[in-house]
Amino acid sequence: MTQRPLLIAPSILAADFSKLGAEVEAVDRAGADWIHIDVMDGHFVPNISYGEPVMRSIRKVTPKVFDVHLMIAPADPYLAQFAAGGADIITVHAEAGPHLDRSLQAIRALGKRAGVSLNPATPVAVLDHVLDRLDLILIMSVNPGFGGQSFIAESVTKVKQARALAGRRPIDIEVDGGITAETAPLVYRAGANVLVAGSAVFKGDDYGRNIRAIRQACATVSV
Ligand code: DX5
Ligand code: ZN
């Protein structure tokens, strides 16, 4: 198994929406690797966030990778819109529809990297037969829908399983929910290489320090 480089993806769900462009510029300058964009429909998850028009408007303020996490069902009718609006990675939930293989083919056909997210209760084995259609596996370490929830420790086991399942394929293993300088090393050691963090990055006014704290916590881990 090969560990890919550590990337930090701040979730703008925790940003101040009244000045979203400035918030995205601030995390970009603060050292974000990717920008994580949480799209919620009030149906697949019990909360509504923002959609493609908001993503498209912040596309103007940063060249960084847009890592779009679709918590919507159905997802397929909206994939082309997110691709055209500037998404680089489009992640759908395995639980969001009956045709995961089709969704992944559709994302790649749009020229984008394809991800699958798994809720805490969903076993990694649902990916057994789609591994060659995947660029990213997103392990949810909270039940999706809200920022600021507590990390579910069982996710560490799932990260290990996902890393092992990916094998030598060039698949990123991402973790989302409750990531802080305390929990980050647990999932990094288990094989995750992309860490999403919302509240832990957008707290206080020094986003750079917050991002560095997560990186430094992982730097002590040998993988
Ligand atoms: C939860 C979202 C997460 C969330 C993470 O449904 O997918 O990206 O914003 O927030 P924190 O880091 O605060 O747990
Ligand atoms: Zn997310």
PDB file of N, CA, C and O in Angstrom, residues 13-48:
ATOM      1  N   LEU A  13     -18.737  24.941   4.612  1.00  0.00           N
ATOM      2  CA  LEU A  13     -19.992  24.926   5.374  1.00  0.00           C
ATOM      3  C   LEU A  13     -19.830  25.714   6.679  1.00  0.00           C
ATOM      4  O   LEU A  13     -20.794  26.279   7.201  1.00  0.00           O
ATOM      5  N   ALA A  14     -18.599  25.753   7.185  1.00  0.00           N
ATOM      6  CA  ALA A  14     -18.346  26.444   8.459  1.00  0.00           C
ATOM      7  C   ALA A  14     -17.933  27.902   8.259  1.00  0.00           C
ATOM      8  O   ALA A  14     -17.630  28.610   9.222  1.00  0.00           O
ATOM      9  N   ALA A  15     -17.914  28.366   7.000  1.00  0.00           N
ATOM     10  CA  ALA A  15     -17.523  29.757   6.732  1.00  0.00           C
ATOM     11  C   ALA A  15     -18.671  30.712   7.057  1.00  0.00           C
ATOM     12  O   ALA A  15     -19.807  30.288   7.251  1.00  0.00           O
ATOM     13  N   ASP A  16     -18.364  31.996   7.097  1.00  0.00           N
ATOM     14  CA  ASP A  16     -19.389  33.031   7.257  1.00  0.00           C
ATOM     15  C   ASP A  16     -19.952  33.342   5.864  1.00  0.00           C
ATOM     16  O   ASP A  16     -19.289  33.946   5.036  1.00  0.00           O
ATOM     17  N   PHE A  17     -21.190  32.886   5.611  1.00  0.00           N
ATOM     18  CA  PHE A  17     -21.767  33.011   4.266  1.00  0.00           C
ATOM     19  C   PHE A  17     -22.002  34.478   3.860  1.00  0.00           C
ATOM     20  O   PHE A  17     -22.157  34.769   2.681  1.00  0.00           O
ATOM     21  N   SER A  18     -22.027  35.388   4.828  1.00  0.00           N
ATOM     22  CA  SER A  18     -22.253  36.793   4.469  1.00  0.00           C
ATOM     23  C   SER A  18     -21.057  37.388   3.734  1.00  0.00           C
ATOM     24  O   SER A  18     -21.155  38.444   3.133  1.00  0.00           O
ATOM     25  N   LYS A  19     -19.909  36.675   3.805  1.00  0.00           N
ATOM     26  CA  LYS A  19     -18.707  37.139   3.084  1.00  0.00           C
ATOM     27  C   LYS A  19     -17.965  35.921   2.536  1.00  0.00           C
ATOM     28  O   LYS A  19     -16.772  35.731   2.758  1.00  0.00           O
ATOM     29  N   LEU A  20     -18.717  35.113   1.811  1.00  0.00           N
ATOM     30  CA  LEU A  20     -18.187  33.812   1.395  1.00  0.00           C
ATOM     31  C   LEU A  20     -16.957  33.926   0.498  1.00  0.00           C
ATOM     32  O   LEU A  20     -15.984  33.183   0.664  1.00  0.00           O
ATOM     33  N   GLY A  21     -16.973  34.859  -0.452  1.00  0.00           N
ATOM     34  CA  GLY A  21     -15.815  35.013  -1.340  1.00  0.00           C
ATOM     35  C   GLY A  21     -14.550  35.308  -0.548  1.00  0.00           C
ATOM     36  O   GLY A  21     -13.496  34.707  -0.767  1.00  0.00           O
ATOM     37  N   ALA A  22     -14.666  36.220   0.406  1.00  0.00           N
ATOM     38  CA  ALA A  22     -13.502  36.584   1.229  1.00  0.00           C
ATOM     39  C   ALA A  22     -13.054  35.402   2.094  1.00  0.00           C
ATOM     40  O   ALA A  22     -11.851  35.195   2.315  1.00  0.00           O
ATOM     41  N   GLU A  23     -13.996  34.612   2.561  1.00  0.00           N
ATOM     42  CA  GLU A  23     -13.661  33.434   3.371  1.00  0.00           C
ATOM     43  C   GLU A  23     -12.892  32.398   2.544  1.00  0.00           C
ATOM     44  O   GLU A  23     -11.927  31.794   3.010  1.00  0.00           O
ATOM     45  N   VAL A  24     -13.319  32.205   1.302  1.00  0.00           N
ATOM     46  CA  VAL A  24     -12.628  31.245   0.428  1.00  0.00           C
ATOM     47  C   VAL A  24     -11.219  31.757   0.119  1.00  0.00           C
ATOM     48  O   VAL A  24     -10.243  30.999   0.175  1.00  0.00           O
ATOM     49  N   GLU A  25     -11.101  33.042  -0.166  1.00  0.00           N
ATOM     50  CA  GLU A  25      -9.762  33.615  -0.403  1.00  0.00           C
ATOM     51  C   GLU A  25      -8.891  33.444   0.836  1.00  0.00           C
ATOM     52  O   GLU A  25      -7.700  33.147   0.734  1.00  0.00           O
ATOM     53  N   ALA A  26      -9.485  33.625   1.997  1.00  0.00           N
ATOM     54  CA  ALA A  26      -8.718  33.521   3.244  1.00  0.00           C
ATOM     55  C   ALA A  26      -8.200  32.097   3.469  1.00  0.00           C
ATOM     56  O   ALA A  26      -7.031  31.912   3.818  1.00  0.00           O
ATOM     57  N   VAL A  27      -9.027  31.080   3.250  1.00  0.00           N
ATOM     58  CA  VAL A  27      -8.513  29.704   3.454  1.00  0.00           C
ATOM     59  C   VAL A  27      -7.543  29.302   2.352  1.00  0.00           C
ATOM     60  O   VAL A  27      -6.638  28.512   2.589  1.00  0.00           O
ATOM     61  N   ASP A  28      -7.738  29.851   1.167  1.00  0.00           N
ATOM     62  CA  ASP A  28      -6.778  29.617   0.083  1.00  0.00           C
ATOM     63  C   ASP A  28      -5.405  30.134   0.535  1.00  0.00           C
ATOM     64  O   ASP A  28      -4.413  29.388   0.553  1.00  0.00           O
ATOM     65  N   ARG A  29      -5.364  31.398   0.952  1.00  0.00           N
ATOM     66  CA  ARG A  29      -4.098  31.999   1.423  1.00  0.00           C
ATOM     67  C   ARG A  29      -3.554  31.265   2.641  1.00  0.00           C
ATOM     68  O   ARG A  29      -2.350  31.183   2.856  1.00  0.00           O
ATOM     69  N   ALA A  30      -4.444  30.732   3.457  1.00  0.00           N
ATOM     70  CA  ALA A  30      -4.030  30.077   4.710  1.00  0.00           C
ATOM     71  C   ALA A  30      -3.424  28.697   4.481  1.00  0.00           C
ATOM     72  O   ALA A  30      -2.973  28.048   5.419  1.00  0.00           O
ATOM     73  N   GLY A  31      -3.450  28.233   3.222  1.00  0.00           N
ATOM     74  CA  GLY A  31      -2.777  26.960   2.942  1.00  0.00           C
ATOM     75  C   GLY A  31      -3.694  25.778   2.680  1.00  0.00           C
ATOM     76  O   GLY A  31      -3.239  24.626   2.701  1.00  0.00           O
ATOM     77  N   ALA A  32      -4.972  26.047   2.399  1.00  0.00           N
ATOM     78  CA  ALA A  32      -5.872  24.943   2.021  1.00  0.00           C
ATOM     79  C   ALA A  32      -5.352  24.287   0.747  1.00  0.00           C
ATOM     80  O   ALA A  32      -4.896  24.974  -0.162  1.00  0.00           O
ATOM     81  N   ASP A  33      -5.425  22.956   0.685  1.00  0.00           N
ATOM     82  CA  ASP A  33      -5.049  22.270  -0.556  1.00  0.00           C
ATOM     83  C   ASP A  33      -6.247  22.209  -1.498  1.00  0.00           C
ATOM     84  O   ASP A  33      -6.137  22.506  -2.674  1.00  0.00           O
ATOM     85  N   TRP A  34      -7.380  21.783  -0.982  1.00  0.00           N
ATOM     86  CA  TRP A  34      -8.620  21.722  -1.752  1.00  0.00           C
ATOM     87  C   TRP A  34      -9.658  22.557  -1.003  1.00  0.00           C
ATOM     88  O   TRP A  34      -9.513  22.819   0.198  1.00  0.00           O
ATOM     89  N   ILE A  35     -10.721  22.938  -1.723  1.00  0.00           N
ATOM     90  CA  ILE A  35     -11.881  23.576  -1.095  1.00  0.00           C
ATOM     91  C   ILE A  35     -13.011  22.553  -1.121  1.00  0.00           C
ATOM     92  O   ILE A  35     -13.413  22.084  -2.194  1.00  0.00           O
ATOM     93  N   HIS A  36     -13.507  22.180   0.061  1.00  0.00           N
ATOM     94  CA  HIS A  36     -14.559  21.161   0.179  1.00  0.00           C
ATOM     95  C   HIS A  36     -15.927  21.850   0.213  1.00  0.00           C
ATOM     96  O   HIS A  36     -16.175  22.723   1.052  1.00  0.00           O
ATOM     97  N   ILE A  37     -16.792  21.434  -0.698  1.00  0.00           N
ATOM     98  CA  ILE A  37     -18.079  22.111  -0.888  1.00  0.00           C
ATOM     99  C   ILE A  37     -19.206  21.122  -0.610  1.00  0.00           C
ATOM    100  O   ILE A  37     -19.412  20.160  -1.358  1.00  0.00           O
ATOM    101  N   ASP A  38     -19.927  21.338   0.478  1.00  0.00           N
ATOM    102  CA  ASP A  38     -20.972  20.429   0.953  1.00  0.00           C
ATOM    103  C   ASP A  38     -22.330  20.857   0.426  1.00  0.00           C
ATOM    104  O   ASP A  38     -22.860  21.891   0.831  1.00  0.00           O
ATOM    105  N   VAL A  39     -22.902  20.048  -0.441  1.00  0.00           N
ATOM    106  CA  VAL A  39     -24.202  20.374  -1.029  1.00  0.00           C
ATOM    107  C   VAL A  39     -25.260  19.469  -0.387  1.00  0.00           C
ATOM    108  O   VAL A  39     -25.161  18.239  -0.461  1.00  0.00           O
ATOM    109  N   MET A  40     -26.261  20.089   0.251  1.00  0.00           N
ATOM    110  CA  MET A  40     -27.290  19.340   1.001  1.00  0.00           C
ATOM    111  C   MET A  40     -28.668  19.732   0.503  1.00  0.00           C
ATOM    112  O   MET A  40     -28.937  20.912   0.292  1.00  0.00           O
ATOM    113  N   ASP A  41     -29.528  18.723   0.392  1.00  0.00           N
ATOM    114  CA  ASP A  41     -30.822  18.946  -0.256  1.00  0.00           C
ATOM    115  C   ASP A  41     -32.034  18.889   0.675  1.00  0.00           C
ATOM    116  O   ASP A  41     -33.172  18.998   0.223  1.00  0.00           O
ATOM    117  N   GLY A  42     -31.839  18.676   1.971  1.00  0.00           N
ATOM    118  CA  GLY A  42     -32.987  18.597   2.870  1.00  0.00           C
ATOM    119  C   GLY A  42     -33.838  17.351   2.662  1.00  0.00           C
ATOM    120  O   GLY A  42     -34.962  17.250   3.166  1.00  0.00           O
ATOM    121  N   HIS A  43     -33.283  16.379   1.911  1.00  0.00           N
ATOM    122  CA  HIS A  43     -34.020  15.151   1.587  1.00  0.00           C
ATOM    123  C   HIS A  43     -33.117  13.957   1.878  1.00  0.00           C
ATOM    124  O   HIS A  43     -33.436  13.117   2.715  1.00  0.00           O
ATOM    125  N   PHE A  44     -31.948  13.920   1.232  1.00  0.00           N
ATOM    126  CA  PHE A  44     -30.982  12.864   1.559  1.00  0.00           C
ATOM    127  C   PHE A  44     -30.401  13.087   2.948  1.00  0.00           C
ATOM    128  O   PHE A  44     -30.083  12.134   3.663  1.00  0.00           O
ATOM    129  N   VAL A  45     -30.218  14.348   3.313  1.00  0.00           N
ATOM    130  CA  VAL A  45     -29.771  14.710   4.672  1.00  0.00           C
ATOM    131  C   VAL A  45     -30.740  15.736   5.246  1.00  0.00           C
ATOM    132  O   VAL A  45     -31.375  16.467   4.486  1.00  0.00           O
ATOM    133  N   PRO A  46     -30.845  15.792   6.565  1.00  0.00           N
ATOM    134  CA  PRO A  46     -31.860  16.680   7.167  1.00  0.00           C
ATOM    135  C   PRO A  46     -31.395  18.128   7.298  1.00  0.00           C
ATOM    136  O   PRO A  46     -31.501  18.741   8.356  1.00  0.00           O
ATOM    137  N   ASN A  47     -30.848  18.683   6.212  1.00  0.00           N
ATOM    138  CA  ASN A  47     -30.403  20.074   6.244  1.00  0.00           C
ATOM    139  C   ASN A  47     -30.240  20.532   4.792  1.00  0.00           C
ATOM    140  O   ASN A  47     -30.016  19.707   3.898  1.00  0.00           O
ATOM    141  N   ILE A  48     -30.345  21.832   4.583  1.00  0.00           N
ATOM    142  CA  ILE A  48     -30.163  22.424   3.254  1.00  0.00           C
ATOM    143  C   ILE A  48     -28.988  23.387   3.343  1.00  0.00           C
ATOM    144  O   ILE A  48     -28.913  24.183   4.296  1.00  0.00           O
TER     145      ILE A  48
END
